[in-house]
């Protein structure tokens, strides 16, 4: 009873469209001329721009626009129904579509000023067995939708999941930049998608016994089956190898991160930065702290073995050492101390000169008061110690004591001036005082 109910839920025959309608839908989607061709070229350019700008949304939009699924389903359907004329038409149209796509994408990447390979582009250069599964089940969903009465929105989803357009654009990028590893990797991914979407169409068409519209000999059928098996094997074998490499890289990355977490601080050293390179089986570690000893390196190697990283290449570097910093700090400290001492002497000299100047001003004011008491004609004094130069050398200079006396009428007589000059020389402790008079 349960099995009967389950089979009722799983039956799809009741949802199938008319066989002639299915045949017409698949046949019409094969054609690549006029509208379909222009849509394909526009989709290729949009996808190329999306890859160039690393925009996932733009790439998805291009995959929704692309009509590449049509001839692939046509090839699978024609093989399943042994319709060889239809198969040849599908192959010709598909080859033309691929050539047009490669030409458009290569032309775009030749003229664009942006040539950096971003993550969205690089993701299409390393296919694996997982891409085989995506193409197979995506293709099954696509042929089921085409055969159904309801259609729905499955076809756009299949176009996104199987991603036929981005690998072609990436292949065009590889041709434009002469990076043939990108070209072959991306074109292999495109081949996987094409083959297994087609194979899914073959399997579903034969499972539902789509009508065979021509007479075919049994020997020819067996030959077709052998060719299908050969294509599947040849296409799949490399994907197993690439899948194995992908698993190894993932395992290496996981174990390397565990190792890094366990050696972030060792013997006074602290991990400043690390780089994990699964492709080259290398881990780069940069530490700061005391100088890294051989015993520390041995500890890191031992822990790498613990995390199954037996053949990893460990590149351990000293980012900075605290001993070097201490030495540098000592040198800087000595330099700063010397500079502070020089500045202190200069400041003290400036203070002394300032004090001397203030003392001289006070002394000159006091002398003026005393001199006015003796000689009322004196109104002001100006006292200075200039330097007199008599040659080009510093030794050819002497310090002078110069006094300017301003007087008013009645002016001082010569005898009074001589007496005043002797008094000023003793009062100011300035032998050889040069006195000048300014009569008002």
GROMACS .gro file of C-alpha atoms in nm:
model
  440
    1UNK     CA    1   0.000   0.000   0.000
    2UNK     CA    2   0.275   0.243   0.100
    3UNK     CA    3   0.479   0.146  -0.208
    4UNK     CA    4   0.176   0.211  -0.431
    5UNK     CA    5   0.123   0.557  -0.280
    6UNK     CA    6   0.495   0.633  -0.312
    7UNK     CA    7   0.496   0.529  -0.678
    8UNK     CA    8   0.196   0.757  -0.737
    9UNK     CA    9   0.390   1.051  -0.596
   10UNK     CA   10   0.701   0.968  -0.804
   11UNK     CA   11   0.524   0.907  -1.135
   12UNK     CA   12   0.596   1.176  -1.393
   13UNK     CA   13   0.430   1.020  -1.696
   14UNK     CA   14   0.101   1.189  -1.612
   15UNK     CA   15   0.271   1.532  -1.622
   16UNK     CA   16   0.440   1.475  -1.958
   17UNK     CA   17   0.352   1.701  -2.247
   18UNK     CA   18   0.249   1.565  -2.585
   19UNK     CA   19   0.545   1.388  -2.751
   20UNK     CA   20   0.510   1.597  -3.069
   21UNK     CA   21   0.512   1.915  -2.861
   22UNK     CA   22   0.828   1.801  -2.679
   23UNK     CA   23   0.993   1.716  -3.012
   24UNK     CA   24   0.900   2.057  -3.156
   25UNK     CA   25   1.023   2.245  -2.846
   26UNK     CA   26   1.362   2.072  -2.850
   27UNK     CA   27   1.401   2.106  -3.228
   28UNK     CA   28   1.319   2.479  -3.228
   29UNK     CA   29   1.567   2.549  -2.945
   30UNK     CA   30   1.851   2.403  -3.154
   31UNK     CA   31   1.853   2.681  -3.413
   32UNK     CA   32   2.115   2.956  -3.372
   33UNK     CA   33   2.047   3.238  -3.610
   34UNK     CA   34   1.881   3.574  -3.596
   35UNK     CA   35   1.735   3.639  -3.252
   36UNK     CA   36   1.902   3.345  -3.073
   37UNK     CA   37   2.245   3.437  -3.212
   38UNK     CA   38   2.221   3.800  -3.102
   39UNK     CA   39   2.093   3.699  -2.759
   40UNK     CA   40   2.390   3.461  -2.725
   41UNK     CA   41   2.644   3.731  -2.819
   42UNK     CA   42   2.488   3.981  -2.580
   43UNK     CA   43   2.487   3.721  -2.300
   44UNK     CA   44   2.854   3.642  -2.364
   45UNK     CA   45   2.950   4.010  -2.342
   46UNK     CA   46   2.747   4.055  -2.022
   47UNK     CA   47   2.908   3.746  -1.866
   48UNK     CA   48   3.255   3.867  -1.969
   49UNK     CA   49   3.192   4.203  -1.806
   50UNK     CA   50   3.065   4.028  -1.493
   51UNK     CA   51   3.378   3.815  -1.472
   52UNK     CA   52   3.594   4.118  -1.546
   53UNK     CA   53   3.429   4.320  -1.266
   54UNK     CA   54   3.397   4.016  -1.035
   55UNK     CA   55   3.019   4.073  -1.015
   56UNK     CA   56   2.821   3.760  -0.928
   57UNK     CA   57   2.487   3.929  -1.002
   58UNK     CA   58   2.589   4.022  -1.356
   59UNK     CA   59   2.717   3.669  -1.425
   60UNK     CA   60   2.388   3.519  -1.305
   61UNK     CA   61   2.200   3.759  -1.532
   62UNK     CA   62   2.408   3.647  -1.830
   63UNK     CA   63   2.340   3.281  -1.752
   64UNK     CA   64   1.966   3.350  -1.744
   65UNK     CA   65   1.981   3.516  -2.086
   66UNK     CA   66   2.198   3.253  -2.255
   67UNK     CA   67   2.021   3.012  -2.498
   68UNK     CA   68   2.307   2.756  -2.498
   69UNK     CA   69   2.098   2.484  -2.332
   70UNK     CA   70   1.891   2.434  -2.649
   71UNK     CA   71   2.142   2.256  -2.877
   72UNK     CA   72   2.281   2.050  -2.587
   73UNK     CA   73   1.937   1.911  -2.503
   74UNK     CA   74   1.888   1.861  -2.877
   75UNK     CA   75   2.203   1.649  -2.899
   76UNK     CA   76   2.097   1.435  -2.604
   77UNK     CA   77   1.741   1.394  -2.730
   78UNK     CA   78   1.854   1.306  -3.083
   79UNK     CA   79   2.096   1.042  -2.951
   80UNK     CA   80   1.824   0.890  -2.731
   81UNK     CA   81   1.583   0.870  -3.026
   82UNK     CA   82   1.855   0.782  -3.279
   83UNK     CA   83   1.761   1.084  -3.489
   84UNK     CA   84   2.099   1.134  -3.655
   85UNK     CA   85   1.998   1.419  -3.892
   86UNK     CA   86   1.872   1.610  -3.588
   87UNK     CA   87   2.195   1.525  -3.403
   88UNK     CA   88   2.408   1.665  -3.687
   89UNK     CA   89   2.202   1.986  -3.692
   90UNK     CA   90   2.236   2.018  -3.316
   91UNK     CA   91   2.614   1.965  -3.333
   92UNK     CA   92   2.656   2.221  -3.612
   93UNK     CA   93   2.451   2.482  -3.429
   94UNK     CA   94   2.626   2.409  -3.101
   95UNK     CA   95   2.972   2.436  -3.261
   96UNK     CA   96   2.872   2.765  -3.421
   97UNK     CA   97   2.741   2.895  -3.087
   98UNK     CA   98   3.063   2.797  -2.909
   99UNK     CA   99   3.278   2.960  -3.178
  100UNK     CA  100   3.069   3.279  -3.164
  101UNK     CA  101   3.091   3.283  -2.783
  102UNK     CA  102   3.468   3.234  -2.778
  103UNK     CA  103   3.513   3.503  -3.042
  104UNK     CA  104   3.297   3.753  -2.853
  105UNK     CA  105   3.460   3.688  -2.514
  106UNK     CA  106   3.814   3.691  -2.656
  107UNK     CA  107   3.743   4.019  -2.838
  108UNK     CA  108   3.609   4.172  -2.518
  109UNK     CA  109   3.910   4.073  -2.306
  110UNK     CA  110   4.146   4.197  -2.578
  111UNK     CA  111   4.005   4.550  -2.562
  112UNK     CA  112   3.917   4.584  -2.192
  113UNK     CA  113   4.175   4.775  -1.983
  114UNK     CA  114   4.101   4.551  -1.682
  115UNK     CA  115   4.300   4.229  -1.701
  116UNK     CA  116   4.317   4.101  -1.341
  117UNK     CA  117   4.183   3.747  -1.290
  118UNK     CA  118   3.931   3.782  -1.005
  119UNK     CA  119   3.783   3.503  -0.793
  120UNK     CA  120   3.474   3.457  -1.014
  121UNK     CA  121   3.697   3.397  -1.314
  122UNK     CA  122   3.948   3.173  -1.135
  123UNK     CA  123   3.663   2.957  -1.001
  124UNK     CA  124   3.601   2.838  -1.359
  125UNK     CA  125   3.954   2.708  -1.417
  126UNK     CA  126   3.961   2.410  -1.179
  127UNK     CA  127   3.679   2.162  -1.256
  128UNK     CA  128   3.628   1.846  -1.051
  129UNK     CA  129   3.395   1.548  -1.010
  130UNK     CA  130   3.152   1.777  -0.827
  131UNK     CA  131   3.099   1.972  -1.148
  132UNK     CA  132   3.010   1.641  -1.318
  133UNK     CA  133   2.738   1.582  -1.060
  134UNK     CA  134   2.607   1.938  -1.092
  135UNK     CA  135   2.587   1.909  -1.472
  136UNK     CA  136   2.422   1.564  -1.456
  137UNK     CA  137   2.146   1.653  -1.209
  138UNK     CA  138   2.104   2.001  -1.356
  139UNK     CA  139   2.058   1.847  -1.698
  140UNK     CA  140   1.802   1.600  -1.560
  141UNK     CA  141   1.606   1.887  -1.409
  142UNK     CA  142   1.621   2.070  -1.742
  143UNK     CA  143   1.495   1.782  -1.960
  144UNK     CA  144   1.220   1.703  -1.708
  145UNK     CA  145   1.104   2.066  -1.724
  146UNK     CA  146   1.108   2.068  -2.106
  147UNK     CA  147   0.903   1.747  -2.114
  148UNK     CA  148   0.650   1.864  -1.860
  149UNK     CA  149   0.320   2.030  -1.934
  150UNK     CA  150   0.379   2.284  -1.660
  151UNK     CA  151   0.733   2.398  -1.760
  152UNK     CA  152   0.764   2.639  -1.467
  153UNK     CA  153   1.084   2.832  -1.395
  154UNK     CA  154   1.320   2.533  -1.389
  155UNK     CA  155   1.510   2.615  -1.708
  156UNK     CA  156   1.652   2.948  -1.576
  157UNK     CA  157   1.758   2.770  -1.257
  158UNK     CA  158   1.929   2.496  -1.457
  159UNK     CA  159   2.110   2.761  -1.662
  160UNK     CA  160   2.246   2.912  -1.339
  161UNK     CA  161   2.335   2.581  -1.173
  162UNK     CA  162   2.516   2.428  -1.471
  163UNK     CA  163   2.688   2.759  -1.559
  164UNK     CA  164   2.758   2.709  -1.928
  165UNK     CA  165   2.834   3.073  -2.002
  166UNK     CA  166   3.109   3.166  -1.749
  167UNK     CA  167   3.350   2.885  -1.851
  168UNK     CA  168   3.329   2.996  -2.215
  169UNK     CA  169   3.405   3.355  -2.114
  170UNK     CA  170   3.696   3.238  -1.898
  171UNK     CA  171   3.828   3.037  -2.193
  172UNK     CA  172   3.808   3.357  -2.400
  173UNK     CA  173   4.004   3.536  -2.126
  174UNK     CA  174   4.272   3.265  -2.143
  175UNK     CA  175   4.301   3.311  -2.521
  176UNK     CA  176   4.307   3.691  -2.499
  177UNK     CA  177   4.581   3.695  -2.234
  178UNK     CA  178   4.771   3.391  -2.369
  179UNK     CA  179   4.719   3.206  -2.038
  180UNK     CA  180   4.642   2.867  -2.185
  181UNK     CA  181   4.612   2.693  -1.848
  182UNK     CA  182   4.303   2.911  -1.792
  183UNK     CA  183   4.173   2.827  -2.139
  184UNK     CA  184   4.210   2.450  -2.103
  185UNK     CA  185   4.076   2.443  -1.746
  186UNK     CA  186   3.770   2.653  -1.834
  187UNK     CA  187   3.704   2.469  -2.160
  188UNK     CA  188   3.727   2.136  -1.980
  189UNK     CA  189   3.463   2.260  -1.733
  190UNK     CA  190   3.246   2.366  -2.026
  191UNK     CA  191   3.296   2.021  -2.184
  192UNK     CA  192   3.189   1.851  -1.858
  193UNK     CA  193   2.874   2.061  -1.842
  194UNK     CA  194   2.794   1.997  -2.209
  195UNK     CA  195   2.852   1.621  -2.198
  196UNK     CA  196   2.659   1.551  -1.880
  197UNK     CA  197   2.367   1.779  -1.961
  198UNK     CA  198   2.349   1.586  -2.288
  199UNK     CA  199   2.385   1.250  -2.111
  200UNK     CA  200   2.106   1.340  -1.870
  201UNK     CA  201   1.885   1.415  -2.171
  202UNK     CA  202   1.975   1.074  -2.319
  203UNK     CA  203   1.898   0.890  -1.994
  204UNK     CA  204   1.566   1.064  -1.933
  205UNK     CA  205   1.452   1.031  -2.294
  206UNK     CA  206   1.527   0.659  -2.295
  207UNK     CA  207   1.375   0.610  -1.949
  208UNK     CA  208   1.044   0.754  -2.071
  209UNK     CA  209   1.070   0.571  -2.406
  210UNK     CA  210   1.048   0.877  -2.622
  211UNK     CA  211   0.936   0.754  -2.966
  212UNK     CA  212   1.205   0.663  -3.219
  213UNK     CA  213   1.106   0.832  -3.543
  214UNK     CA  214   1.344   0.644  -3.778
  215UNK     CA  215   1.441   0.284  -3.839
  216UNK     CA  216   1.774   0.199  -3.676
  217UNK     CA  217   1.970  -0.125  -3.689
  218UNK     CA  218   2.064  -0.289  -3.360
  219UNK     CA  219   2.434  -0.275  -3.451
  220UNK     CA  220   2.409   0.100  -3.497
  221UNK     CA  221   2.239   0.130  -3.159
  222UNK     CA  222   2.519  -0.066  -2.994
  223UNK     CA  223   2.776   0.155  -3.164
  224UNK     CA  224   2.601   0.464  -3.031
  225UNK     CA  225   2.601   0.318  -2.681
  226UNK     CA  226   2.972   0.241  -2.705
  227UNK     CA  227   3.041   0.598  -2.812
  228UNK     CA  228   2.835   0.733  -2.525
  229UNK     CA  229   3.025   0.515  -2.277
  230UNK     CA  230   3.360   0.623  -2.422
  231UNK     CA  231   3.272   0.993  -2.403
  232UNK     CA  232   3.153   0.955  -2.043
  233UNK     CA  233   3.471   0.775  -1.937
  234UNK     CA  234   3.708   1.013  -2.118
  235UNK     CA  235   3.529   1.318  -1.980
  236UNK     CA  236   3.499   1.188  -1.624
  237UNK     CA  237   3.844   1.042  -1.551
  238UNK     CA  238   4.028   1.380  -1.528
  239UNK     CA  239   3.750   1.515  -1.305
  240UNK     CA  240   3.820   1.241  -1.048
  241UNK     CA  241   4.182   1.346  -1.039
  242UNK     CA  242   4.095   1.714  -1.001
  243UNK     CA  243   3.838   1.624  -0.738
  244UNK     CA  244   4.105   1.434  -0.547
  245UNK     CA  245   4.333   1.739  -0.563
  246UNK     CA  246   4.049   1.959  -0.440
  247UNK     CA  247   3.988   1.733  -0.141
  248UNK     CA  248   4.361   1.728  -0.063
  249UNK     CA  249   4.381   2.106  -0.076
  250UNK     CA  250   4.080   2.139   0.151
  251UNK     CA  251   4.225   1.889   0.397
  252UNK     CA  252   4.561   2.067   0.390
  253UNK     CA  253   4.396   2.404   0.459
  254UNK     CA  254   4.192   2.269   0.751
  255UNK     CA  255   4.495   2.099   0.912
  256UNK     CA  256   4.714   2.403   0.849
  257UNK     CA  257   4.466   2.629   1.029
  258UNK     CA  258   4.463   2.389   1.325
  259UNK     CA  259   4.843   2.398   1.332
  260UNK     CA  260   4.850   2.778   1.320
  261UNK     CA  261   4.604   2.801   1.610
  262UNK     CA  262   4.829   2.575   1.822
  263UNK     CA  263   5.153   2.766   1.757
  264UNK     CA  264   5.036   3.127   1.784
  265UNK     CA  265   5.262   3.177   2.091
  266UNK     CA  266   5.581   2.976   2.154
  267UNK     CA  267   5.879   3.040   2.382
  268UNK     CA  268   5.834   3.418   2.394
  269UNK     CA  269   5.751   3.444   2.021
  270UNK     CA  270   5.414   3.555   1.889
  271UNK     CA  271   5.276   3.475   1.544
  272UNK     CA  272   5.233   3.801   1.355
  273UNK     CA  273   5.122   3.668   1.016
  274UNK     CA  274   5.084   3.342   0.831
  275UNK     CA  275   5.018   3.236   0.470
  276UNK     CA  276   4.885   2.894   0.371
  277UNK     CA  277   4.961   2.775   0.016
  278UNK     CA  278   4.796   2.435  -0.052
  279UNK     CA  279   4.916   2.427  -0.415
  280UNK     CA  280   5.284   2.435  -0.313
  281UNK     CA  281   5.231   2.250   0.019
  282UNK     CA  282   5.384   2.545   0.201
  283UNK     CA  283   5.307   2.739   0.520
  284UNK     CA  284   5.481   3.070   0.587
  285UNK     CA  285   5.504   3.181   0.951
  286UNK     CA  286   5.629   3.524   1.064
  287UNK     CA  287   5.699   3.566   1.437
  288UNK     CA  288   5.781   3.857   1.661
  289UNK     CA  289   5.952   3.835   1.998
  290UNK     CA  290   6.284   3.688   2.109
  291UNK     CA  291   6.506   3.527   1.848
  292UNK     CA  292   6.361   3.197   1.724
  293UNK     CA  293   6.571   2.903   1.843
  294UNK     CA  294   6.613   2.571   1.669
  295UNK     CA  295   6.422   2.404   1.952
  296UNK     CA  296   6.122   2.628   1.873
  297UNK     CA  297   6.138   2.530   1.506
  298UNK     CA  298   6.156   2.163   1.606
  299UNK     CA  299   5.843   2.210   1.820
  300UNK     CA  300   5.657   2.358   1.523
  301UNK     CA  301   5.767   2.068   1.302
  302UNK     CA  302   5.654   1.815   1.565
  303UNK     CA  303   5.311   1.977   1.587
  304UNK     CA  304   5.283   1.979   1.206
  305UNK     CA  305   5.331   1.601   1.210
  306UNK     CA  306   5.059   1.577   1.474
  307UNK     CA  307   4.814   1.742   1.232
  308UNK     CA  308   4.909   1.508   0.943
  309UNK     CA  309   5.124   1.771   0.773
  310UNK     CA  310   5.420   1.540   0.733
  311UNK     CA  311   5.557   1.675   0.405
  312UNK     CA  312   5.468   2.041   0.455
  313UNK     CA  313   5.734   2.304   0.383
  314UNK     CA  314   5.755   2.535   0.684
  315UNK     CA  315   5.898   2.879   0.611
  316UNK     CA  316   5.962   3.033   0.953
  317UNK     CA  317   6.078   3.395   0.964
  318UNK     CA  318   6.161   3.645   1.238
  319UNK     CA  319   5.952   3.957   1.183
  320UNK     CA  320   6.125   4.151   1.462
  321UNK     CA  321   6.329   4.060   1.767
  322UNK     CA  322   6.295   4.221   2.111
  323UNK     CA  323   6.675   4.208   2.152
  324UNK     CA  324   6.714   4.412   1.834
  325UNK     CA  325   6.452   4.651   1.962
  326UNK     CA  326   6.638   4.685   2.296
  327UNK     CA  327   6.962   4.765   2.109
  328UNK     CA  328   6.783   5.019   1.892
  329UNK     CA  329   6.616   5.173   2.196
  330UNK     CA  330   6.957   5.211   2.368
  331UNK     CA  331   7.098   5.393   2.065
  332UNK     CA  332   6.793   5.616   2.044
  333UNK     CA  333   6.813   5.683   2.419
  334UNK     CA  334   7.178   5.792   2.393
  335UNK     CA  335   7.102   6.018   2.099
  336UNK     CA  336   6.808   6.174   2.280
  337UNK     CA  337   7.012   6.227   2.596
  338UNK     CA  338   7.285   6.406   2.397
  339UNK     CA  339   7.030   6.624   2.224
  340UNK     CA  340   6.857   6.705   2.554
  341UNK     CA  341   7.196   6.805   2.704
  342UNK     CA  342   7.271   7.032   2.408
  343UNK     CA  343   6.931   7.196   2.434
  344UNK     CA  344   6.974   7.243   2.812
  345UNK     CA  345   7.307   7.422   2.760
  346UNK     CA  346   7.155   7.643   2.491
  347UNK     CA  347   6.862   7.725   2.718
  348UNK     CA  348   7.093   7.806   3.010
  349UNK     CA  349   7.303   8.030   2.787
  350UNK     CA  350   6.990   8.210   2.671
  351UNK     CA  351   6.878   8.253   3.033
  352UNK     CA  352   7.222   8.387   3.133
  353UNK     CA  353   7.217   8.636   2.848
  354UNK     CA  354   6.866   8.743   2.947
  355UNK     CA  355   6.972   8.789   3.311
  356UNK     CA  356   7.282   8.983   3.202
  357UNK     CA  357   7.069   9.208   2.984
  358UNK     CA  358   6.823   9.277   3.267
  359UNK     CA  359   7.110   9.342   3.510
  360UNK     CA  360   7.271   9.584   3.263
  361UNK     CA  361   6.944   9.768   3.211
  362UNK     CA  362   6.897   9.809   3.587
  363UNK     CA  363   7.257   9.921   3.631
  364UNK     CA  364   7.228  10.172   3.347
  365UNK     CA  365   6.911  10.321   3.499
  366UNK     CA  366   7.089  10.354   3.836
  367UNK     CA  367   7.392  10.519   3.674
  368UNK     CA  368   7.161  10.764   3.494
  369UNK     CA  369   7.002  10.866   3.825
  370UNK     CA  370   7.344  10.919   3.988
  371UNK     CA  371   7.475  11.107   3.685
  372UNK     CA  372   7.174  11.344   3.676
  373UNK     CA  373   7.244  11.432   4.039
  374UNK     CA  374   7.597  11.538   3.944
  375UNK     CA  375   7.519  11.684   3.602
  376UNK     CA  376   7.162  11.806   3.562
  377UNK     CA  377   7.218  11.862   3.188
  378UNK     CA  378   7.220  11.480   3.126
  379UNK     CA  379   6.881  11.355   3.001
  380UNK     CA  380   6.946  10.991   2.899
  381UNK     CA  381   7.206  10.715   2.861
  382UNK     CA  382   7.252  10.432   2.611
  383UNK     CA  383   7.502  10.159   2.705
  384UNK     CA  384   7.606   9.859   2.486
  385UNK     CA  385   7.891   9.613   2.425
  386UNK     CA  386   7.921   9.573   2.044
  387UNK     CA  387   8.190   9.369   1.867
  388UNK     CA  388   8.442   9.547   1.649
  389UNK     CA  389   8.580   9.350   1.349
  390UNK     CA  390   8.915   9.442   1.198
  391UNK     CA  391   8.974   9.138   0.969
  392UNK     CA  392   8.822   8.823   0.813
  393UNK     CA  393   8.915   8.591   1.099
  394UNK     CA  394   8.721   8.550   1.426
  395UNK     CA  395   9.039   8.643   1.615
  396UNK     CA  396   9.041   8.985   1.444
  397UNK     CA  397   8.754   9.109   1.660
  398UNK     CA  398   8.731   9.290   1.995
  399UNK     CA  399   8.451   9.373   2.238
  400UNK     CA  400   8.387   9.743   2.299
  401UNK     CA  401   8.211   9.936   2.571
  402UNK     CA  402   8.008  10.217   2.415
  403UNK     CA  403   7.811  10.484   2.602
  404UNK     CA  404   7.591  10.750   2.443
  405UNK     CA  405   7.511  11.048   2.668
  406UNK     CA  406   7.229  11.284   2.575
  407UNK     CA  407   7.251  11.636   2.724
  408UNK     CA  408   7.051  11.960   2.713
  409UNK     CA  409   7.157  12.321   2.738
  410UNK     CA  410   7.372  12.451   2.890
  411UNK     CA  411   7.595  12.181   2.744
  412UNK     CA  412   7.880  12.025   2.935
  413UNK     CA  413   8.218  12.185   2.908
  414UNK     CA  414   8.524  11.982   2.803
  415UNK     CA  415   8.659  11.963   3.157
  416UNK     CA  416   8.323  11.841   3.284
  417UNK     CA  417   8.311  11.577   3.013
  418UNK     CA  418   8.658  11.445   3.097
  419UNK     CA  419   8.571  11.428   3.469
  420UNK     CA  420   8.239  11.251   3.391
  421UNK     CA  421   8.407  10.997   3.160
  422UNK     CA  422   8.656  10.898   3.433
  423UNK     CA  423   8.371  10.856   3.679
  424UNK     CA  424   8.164  10.648   3.432
  425UNK     CA  425   8.459  10.421   3.348
  426UNK     CA  426   8.507  10.339   3.716
  427UNK     CA  427   8.134  10.316   3.788
  428UNK     CA  428   8.065  10.077   3.500
  429UNK     CA  429   8.394   9.885   3.544
  430UNK     CA  430   8.461   9.948   3.176
  431UNK     CA  431   8.818  10.063   3.109
  432UNK     CA  432   8.854  10.209   2.763
  433UNK     CA  433   8.492  10.325   2.764
  434UNK     CA  434   8.399  10.500   2.440
  435UNK     CA  435   8.170  10.787   2.525
  436UNK     CA  436   7.969  10.980   2.268
  437UNK     CA  437   7.755  11.286   2.326
  438UNK     CA  438   7.422  11.377   2.179
  439UNK     CA  439   7.330  11.740   2.235
  440UNK     CA  440   6.960  11.825   2.226
   0.00000   0.00000   0.00000
